[in-house]
Coordinates of C-alpha atoms in Angstrom, one line a residue:
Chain A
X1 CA 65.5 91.4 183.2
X2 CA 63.5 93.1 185.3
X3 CA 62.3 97.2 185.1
X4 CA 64.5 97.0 188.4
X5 CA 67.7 96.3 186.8
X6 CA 67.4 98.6 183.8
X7 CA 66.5 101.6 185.3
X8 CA 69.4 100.8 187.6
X9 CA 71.6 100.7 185.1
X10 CA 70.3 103.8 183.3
X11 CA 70.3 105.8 186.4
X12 CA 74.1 104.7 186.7
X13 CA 74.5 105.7 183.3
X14 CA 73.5 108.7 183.9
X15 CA 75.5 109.4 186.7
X16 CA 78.6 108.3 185.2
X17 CA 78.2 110.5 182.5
X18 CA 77.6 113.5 185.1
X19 CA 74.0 114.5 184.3
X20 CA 73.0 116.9 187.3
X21 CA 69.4 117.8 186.4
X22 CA 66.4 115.1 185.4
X23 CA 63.4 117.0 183.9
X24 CA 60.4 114.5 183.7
X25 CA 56.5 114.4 183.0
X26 CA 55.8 110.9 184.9
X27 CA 55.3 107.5 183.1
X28 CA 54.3 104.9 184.8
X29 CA 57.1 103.2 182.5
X30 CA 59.5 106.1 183.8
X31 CA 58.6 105.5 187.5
X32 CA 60.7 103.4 189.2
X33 CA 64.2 105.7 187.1
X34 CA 62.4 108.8 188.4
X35 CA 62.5 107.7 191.7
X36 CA 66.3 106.6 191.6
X37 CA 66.9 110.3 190.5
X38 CA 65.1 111.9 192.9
X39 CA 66.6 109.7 195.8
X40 CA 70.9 110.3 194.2
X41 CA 71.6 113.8 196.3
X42 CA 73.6 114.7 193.5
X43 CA 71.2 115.1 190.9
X44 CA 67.8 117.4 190.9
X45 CA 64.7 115.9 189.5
X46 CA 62.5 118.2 188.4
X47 CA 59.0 117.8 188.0
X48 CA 57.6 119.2 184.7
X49 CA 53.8 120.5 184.0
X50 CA 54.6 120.0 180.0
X51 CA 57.7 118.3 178.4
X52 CA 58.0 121.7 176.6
X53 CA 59.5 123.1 179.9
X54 CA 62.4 120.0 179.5
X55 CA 64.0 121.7 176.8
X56 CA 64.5 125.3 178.2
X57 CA 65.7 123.6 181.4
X58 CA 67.9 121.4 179.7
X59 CA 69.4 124.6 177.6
X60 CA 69.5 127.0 180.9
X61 CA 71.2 123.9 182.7
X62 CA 73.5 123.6 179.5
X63 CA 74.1 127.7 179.6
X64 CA 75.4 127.1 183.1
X65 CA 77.6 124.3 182.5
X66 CA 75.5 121.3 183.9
X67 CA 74.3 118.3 182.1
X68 CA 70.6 116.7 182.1
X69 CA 68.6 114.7 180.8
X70 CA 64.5 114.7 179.7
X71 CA 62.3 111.6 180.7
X72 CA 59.2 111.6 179.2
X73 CA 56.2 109.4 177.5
X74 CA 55.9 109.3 173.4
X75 CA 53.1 111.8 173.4
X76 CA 55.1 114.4 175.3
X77 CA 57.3 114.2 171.7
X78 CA 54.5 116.0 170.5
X79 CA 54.8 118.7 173.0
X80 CA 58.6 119.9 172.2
X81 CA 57.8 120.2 168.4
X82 CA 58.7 124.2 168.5
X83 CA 60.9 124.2 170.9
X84 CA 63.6 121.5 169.1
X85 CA 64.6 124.6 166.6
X86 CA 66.5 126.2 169.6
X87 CA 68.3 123.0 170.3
X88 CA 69.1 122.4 166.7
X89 CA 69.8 126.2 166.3
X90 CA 72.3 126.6 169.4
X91 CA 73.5 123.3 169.0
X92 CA 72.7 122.2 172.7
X93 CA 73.1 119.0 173.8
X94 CA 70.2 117.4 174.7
X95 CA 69.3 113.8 175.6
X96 CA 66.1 112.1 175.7
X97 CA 64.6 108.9 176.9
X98 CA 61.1 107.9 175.9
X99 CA 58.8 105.6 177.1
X100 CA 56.7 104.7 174.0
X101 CA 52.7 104.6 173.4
X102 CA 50.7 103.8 170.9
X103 CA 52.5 100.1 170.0
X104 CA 51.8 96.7 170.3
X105 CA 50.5 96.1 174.0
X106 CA 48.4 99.5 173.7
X107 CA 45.1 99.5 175.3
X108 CA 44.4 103.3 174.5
X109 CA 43.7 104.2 171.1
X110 CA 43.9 107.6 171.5
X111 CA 47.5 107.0 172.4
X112 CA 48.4 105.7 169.1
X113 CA 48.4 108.3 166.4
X114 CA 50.9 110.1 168.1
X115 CA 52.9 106.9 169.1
X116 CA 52.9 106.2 165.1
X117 CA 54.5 109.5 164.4
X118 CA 57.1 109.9 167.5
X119 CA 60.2 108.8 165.6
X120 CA 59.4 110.6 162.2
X121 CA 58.4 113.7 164.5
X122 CA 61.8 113.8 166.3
X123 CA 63.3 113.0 162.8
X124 CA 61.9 116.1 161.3
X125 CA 63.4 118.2 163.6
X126 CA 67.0 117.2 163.5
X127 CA 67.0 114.6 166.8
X128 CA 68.6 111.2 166.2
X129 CA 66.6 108.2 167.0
X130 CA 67.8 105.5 168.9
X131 CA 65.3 102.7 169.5
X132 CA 65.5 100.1 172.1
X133 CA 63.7 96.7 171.2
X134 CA 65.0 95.0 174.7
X135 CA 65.4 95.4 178.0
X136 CA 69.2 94.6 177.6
X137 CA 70.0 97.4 175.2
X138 CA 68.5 100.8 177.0
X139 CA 71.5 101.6 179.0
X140 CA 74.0 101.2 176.5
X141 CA 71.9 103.0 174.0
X142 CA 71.7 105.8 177.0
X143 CA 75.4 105.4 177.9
X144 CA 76.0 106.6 173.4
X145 CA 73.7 109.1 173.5
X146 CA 75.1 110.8 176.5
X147 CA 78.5 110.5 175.2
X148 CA 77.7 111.4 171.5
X149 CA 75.2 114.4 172.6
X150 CA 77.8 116.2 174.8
X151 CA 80.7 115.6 172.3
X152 CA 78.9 117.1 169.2
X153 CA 76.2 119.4 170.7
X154 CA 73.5 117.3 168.9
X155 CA 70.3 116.1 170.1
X156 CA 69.0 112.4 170.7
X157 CA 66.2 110.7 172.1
X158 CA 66.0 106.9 172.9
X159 CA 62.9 105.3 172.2
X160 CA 61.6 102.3 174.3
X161 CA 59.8 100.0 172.7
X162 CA 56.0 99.6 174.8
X163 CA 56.4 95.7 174.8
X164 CA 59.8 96.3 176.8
X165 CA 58.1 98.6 179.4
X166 CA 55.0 96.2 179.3
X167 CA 51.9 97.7 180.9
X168 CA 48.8 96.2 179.1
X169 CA 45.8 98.1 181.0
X170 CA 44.8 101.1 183.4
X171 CA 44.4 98.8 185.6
X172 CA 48.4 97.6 185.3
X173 CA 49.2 101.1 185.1
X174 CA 47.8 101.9 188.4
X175 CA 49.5 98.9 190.0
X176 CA 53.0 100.5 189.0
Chain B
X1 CA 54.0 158.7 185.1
X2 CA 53.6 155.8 182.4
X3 CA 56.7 153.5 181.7
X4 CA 58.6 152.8 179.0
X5 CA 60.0 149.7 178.0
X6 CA 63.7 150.7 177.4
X7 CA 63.9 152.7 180.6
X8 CA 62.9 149.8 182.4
X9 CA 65.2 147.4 180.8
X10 CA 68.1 150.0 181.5
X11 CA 67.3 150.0 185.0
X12 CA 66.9 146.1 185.7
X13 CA 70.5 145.7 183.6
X14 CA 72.2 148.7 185.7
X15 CA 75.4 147.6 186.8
X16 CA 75.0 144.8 185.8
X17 CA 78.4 143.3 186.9
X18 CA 78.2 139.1 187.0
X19 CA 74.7 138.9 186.5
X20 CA 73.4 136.3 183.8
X21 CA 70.4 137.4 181.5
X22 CA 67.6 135.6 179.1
X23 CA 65.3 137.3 177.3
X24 CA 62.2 136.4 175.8
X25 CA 62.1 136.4 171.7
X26 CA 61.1 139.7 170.3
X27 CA 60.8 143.4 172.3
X28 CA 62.8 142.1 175.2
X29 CA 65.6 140.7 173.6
X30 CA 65.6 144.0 170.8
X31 CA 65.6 146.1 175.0
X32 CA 68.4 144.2 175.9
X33 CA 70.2 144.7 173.4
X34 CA 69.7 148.4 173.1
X35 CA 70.8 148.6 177.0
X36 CA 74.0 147.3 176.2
X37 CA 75.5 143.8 174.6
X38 CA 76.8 141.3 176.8
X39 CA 78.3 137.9 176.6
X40 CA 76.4 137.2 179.9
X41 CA 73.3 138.0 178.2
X42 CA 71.3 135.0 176.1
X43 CA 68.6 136.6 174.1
X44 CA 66.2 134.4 172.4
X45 CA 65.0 134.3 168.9
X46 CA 62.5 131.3 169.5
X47 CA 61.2 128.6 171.7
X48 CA 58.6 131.4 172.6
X49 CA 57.5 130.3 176.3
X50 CA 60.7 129.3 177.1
X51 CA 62.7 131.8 178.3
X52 CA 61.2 131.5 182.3
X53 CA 62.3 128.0 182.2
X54 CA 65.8 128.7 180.5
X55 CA 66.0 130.9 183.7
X56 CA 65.4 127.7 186.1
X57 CA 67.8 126.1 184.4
X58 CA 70.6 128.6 184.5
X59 CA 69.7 129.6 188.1
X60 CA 69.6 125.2 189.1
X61 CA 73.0 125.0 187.1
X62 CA 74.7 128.5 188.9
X63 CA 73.1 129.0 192.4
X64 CA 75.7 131.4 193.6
X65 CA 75.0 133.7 190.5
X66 CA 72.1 136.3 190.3
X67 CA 69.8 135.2 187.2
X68 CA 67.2 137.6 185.3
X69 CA 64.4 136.7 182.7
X70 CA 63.1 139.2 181.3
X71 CA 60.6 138.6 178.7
X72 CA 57.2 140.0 177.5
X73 CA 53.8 139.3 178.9
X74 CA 52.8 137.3 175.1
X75 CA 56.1 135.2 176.0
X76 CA 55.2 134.7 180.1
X77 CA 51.6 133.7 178.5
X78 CA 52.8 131.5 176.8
X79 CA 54.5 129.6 179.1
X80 CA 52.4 129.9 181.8
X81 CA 53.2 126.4 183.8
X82 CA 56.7 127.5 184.1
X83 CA 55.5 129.6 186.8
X84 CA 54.6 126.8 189.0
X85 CA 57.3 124.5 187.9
X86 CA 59.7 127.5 189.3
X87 CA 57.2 127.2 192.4
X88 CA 58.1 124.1 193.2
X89 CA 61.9 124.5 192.6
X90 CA 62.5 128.0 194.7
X91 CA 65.8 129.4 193.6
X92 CA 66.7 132.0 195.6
X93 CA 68.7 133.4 192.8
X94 CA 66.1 133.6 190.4
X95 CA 64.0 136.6 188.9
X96 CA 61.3 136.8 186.4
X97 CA 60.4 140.5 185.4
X98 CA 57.6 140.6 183.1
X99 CA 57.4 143.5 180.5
X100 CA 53.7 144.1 179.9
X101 CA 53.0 146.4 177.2
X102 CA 49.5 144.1 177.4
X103 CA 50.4 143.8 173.6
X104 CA 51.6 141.4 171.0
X105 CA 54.1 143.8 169.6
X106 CA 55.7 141.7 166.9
X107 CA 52.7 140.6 165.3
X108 CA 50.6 143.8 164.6
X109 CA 50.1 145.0 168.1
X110 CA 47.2 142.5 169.2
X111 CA 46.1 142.5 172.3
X112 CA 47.5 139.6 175.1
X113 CA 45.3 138.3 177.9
X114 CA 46.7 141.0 180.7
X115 CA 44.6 144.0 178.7
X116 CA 42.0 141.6 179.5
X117 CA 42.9 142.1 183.4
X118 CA 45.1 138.5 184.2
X119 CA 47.3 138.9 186.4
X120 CA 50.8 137.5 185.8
X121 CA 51.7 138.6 189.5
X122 CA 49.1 137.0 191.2
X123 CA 49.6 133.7 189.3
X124 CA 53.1 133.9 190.3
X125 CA 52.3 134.7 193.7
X126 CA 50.0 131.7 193.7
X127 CA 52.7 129.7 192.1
X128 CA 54.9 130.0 195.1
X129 CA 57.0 132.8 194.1
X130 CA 58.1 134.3 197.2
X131 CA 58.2 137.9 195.4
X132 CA 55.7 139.1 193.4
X133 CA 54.0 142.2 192.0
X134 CA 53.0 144.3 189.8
X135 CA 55.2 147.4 189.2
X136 CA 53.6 150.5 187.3
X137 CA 56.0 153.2 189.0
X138 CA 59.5 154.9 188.4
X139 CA 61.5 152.5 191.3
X140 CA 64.9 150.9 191.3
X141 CA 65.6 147.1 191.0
X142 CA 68.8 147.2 192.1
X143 CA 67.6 145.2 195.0
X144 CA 65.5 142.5 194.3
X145 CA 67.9 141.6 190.9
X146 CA 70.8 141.6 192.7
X147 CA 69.7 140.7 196.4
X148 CA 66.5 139.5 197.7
X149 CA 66.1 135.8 198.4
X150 CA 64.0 134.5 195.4
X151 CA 61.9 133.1 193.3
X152 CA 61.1 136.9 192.2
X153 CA 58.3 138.2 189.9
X154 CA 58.0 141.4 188.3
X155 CA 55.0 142.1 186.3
X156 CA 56.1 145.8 184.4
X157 CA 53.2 147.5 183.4
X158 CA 54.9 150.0 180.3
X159 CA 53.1 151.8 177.4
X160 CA 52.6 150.1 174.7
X161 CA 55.1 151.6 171.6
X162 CA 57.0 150.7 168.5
X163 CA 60.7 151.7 168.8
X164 CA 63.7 151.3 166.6
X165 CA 65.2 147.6 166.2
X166 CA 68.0 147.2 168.1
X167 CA 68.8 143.5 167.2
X168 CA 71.6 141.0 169.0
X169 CA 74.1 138.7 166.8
X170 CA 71.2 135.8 165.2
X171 CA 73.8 132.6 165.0
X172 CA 72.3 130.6 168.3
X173 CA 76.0 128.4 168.9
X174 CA 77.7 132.0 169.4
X175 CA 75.0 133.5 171.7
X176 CA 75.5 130.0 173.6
X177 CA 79.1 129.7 173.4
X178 CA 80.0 133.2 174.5
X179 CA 77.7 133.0 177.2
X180 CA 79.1 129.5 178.3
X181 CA 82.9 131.2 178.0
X182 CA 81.9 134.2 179.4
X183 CA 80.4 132.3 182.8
X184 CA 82.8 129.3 182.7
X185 CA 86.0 130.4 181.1
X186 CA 87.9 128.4 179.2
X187 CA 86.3 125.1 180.9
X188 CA 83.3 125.7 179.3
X189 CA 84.9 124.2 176.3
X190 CA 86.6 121.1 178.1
X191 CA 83.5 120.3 179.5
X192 CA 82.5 118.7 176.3
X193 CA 84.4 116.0 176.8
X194 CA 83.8 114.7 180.2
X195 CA 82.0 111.5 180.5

């Protein structure tokens, strides 16, 4: 499967499920989804300068009765540590999908440490993990978060393995 | 004349009628509070740097309502990038006012980088606010709360004090689901279960 049809089949999911407002910090593994957002008039993409900012939007949006969604890289994870005990706190409903660093594939080591700890990280604070090990699996694991999240007021994030997404230099990157 | 904070806060929230409030954890959501409860009012007792970007959510989700932050100047410091993330986004409905008592008031009174001279205004100005200023006299803001095209930025300059608690409900699924019901009515509990 190509990163075509998956991110066209998240983006769908996402519309289905009536998410209105797409915070992201860019991945080159989040491009070609953030660009579907931004092109579907009925959803706002908005550009983040710290996946910190993702979670106040996402409870502001939730306070106003609109759904979202965060898309980020695994070393944003790092980034929303503090912020998570609002979301766990107020129960808001709060879905995240995450690119991952830091795997097999990676070809910056400074990306690892914090690729090692982005599940236990999100575990700590009271998000439920749910990892995808193939292209054929994201949307679906989207499509249960979404559904889940806005049922129970609980938090997920859905972790995509680095082999899936598949970029093995800054040279690759660049070319995305 | 010097400001003070709970003045201030009183006149931003006067007559309030539909509009939707955050406040940044600490002072400003202990001045809301002592201006008069309100379902249509989120105080924050975390997520320190968020309460600017709550805003753009809120104000995204509800563009035919009138949304105030009001937050301190440790809080707005904090959070700094929200400023030009709001920038980029422009709701009209949208403003920030900034109480700057110059002061870490919750932690011993410390000084935050605007006794130092940086100015929140200017950033915001910068940012793309199309509003923005700093505000060190008696003035009603009546107007730009409830009327004038946004993104807004007041930076408050009050005196810097210690006043009497004056402390909202703490349990963070009330504060949310009274505002929700408050804004949405009874939908705001169907909702849930779309999708």
């Amino acid at each position: 499967m190509s990163a075509d049809r998956w991110t066209r089949k998240v983006h769908r999911a996402l519309a289905g499920a009536g998410v209105r407002l797409v915070g992201y910090v860019p991945d080159a593994g989040h491009k070609r989804l953030i660009e579907l957002c931004q092109a579907d008039a009925s959803m706002r993409a908005v550009v983040l300068t710290t996946e910190e900012e993702g979670i106040g939007l996402a409870a502001g949006a939730w306070l106003g009765g609109k759904r979202s969604v965060l898309l980020m890289q695994s070393s944003g994870v790092g980034n929303i540590i503090n912020v998570l005990g609002m979301v766990q706190v107020c129960r808001i409903p709060l879905v995240m999908v995450v690119t991952m660093r830091g795997e097999a594939g990676e070809f910056n080591s400074w990306q690892v440490p914090m690729g090692e700890a982005t599940a236990r990280v999100l575990e700590a604070m009271g998000v439920t993990v749910r990892r995808a090990e193939s292209e054929g699996e994201i949307s679906s694991l989207v499509k249960d978060a979404l559904r889940s999240c806005y049922r129970d007021g609980s938090a997920s994030a859905i972790l995509i393995a680095q082999r899936v997404v598949g970029i093995k230099s800054f040279q690759d990157q660049t070319n995305r | 004349m010097k400001l003070h904070r709970r003045d201030v806060v009183t006149k931003l929230l006067e007559k309030r009628g539909k509009l939707l409030v955050i406040a940044g954890l600490g002072s400003t959501s202990w001045d809301i509070t002592a201006a008069g409860d309100s379902d249509l009012s989120f105080p924050t007792w975390g997520a320190m740097g968020q309460a600017a970007m709550i805003g753009l959510g809120l104000a995204l989700a509800q563009p035919k309502r009138r949304v105030l932050v009001i937050t301190g100047d440790g809080e707005m410091l904090m959070g700094l990038g929200a400023l030009a993330t709001i920038g980029v986004q422009r709701p009209a409905n949208l403003t920030v006012a900034v109480i700057d008592n110059e002061r870490y008031g919750e932690t011993g009174m410390q000084a935050t980088h605007t006794a130092s001279g940086v100015d929140l205004a200017a950033v915001a100005k910068a940012c793309g606010f199309r509003n923005s200023r700093i505000v060190s006299k008696n003035e009603s803001f009546r107007k730009i709360v409830h009327q004038t095209t946004g993104p807004n930025f007041l930076q408050i300059k009050v005196v810097a004090e210690k006043l009497p608690l004056a402390l909202p409900p703490h349990d963070g699924v009330l504060l949310k689901d009274r505002f929700r019901r408050a804004l949405l009515g009874k939908s705001a509990d169907v909702l849930a279960e779309k999708g």
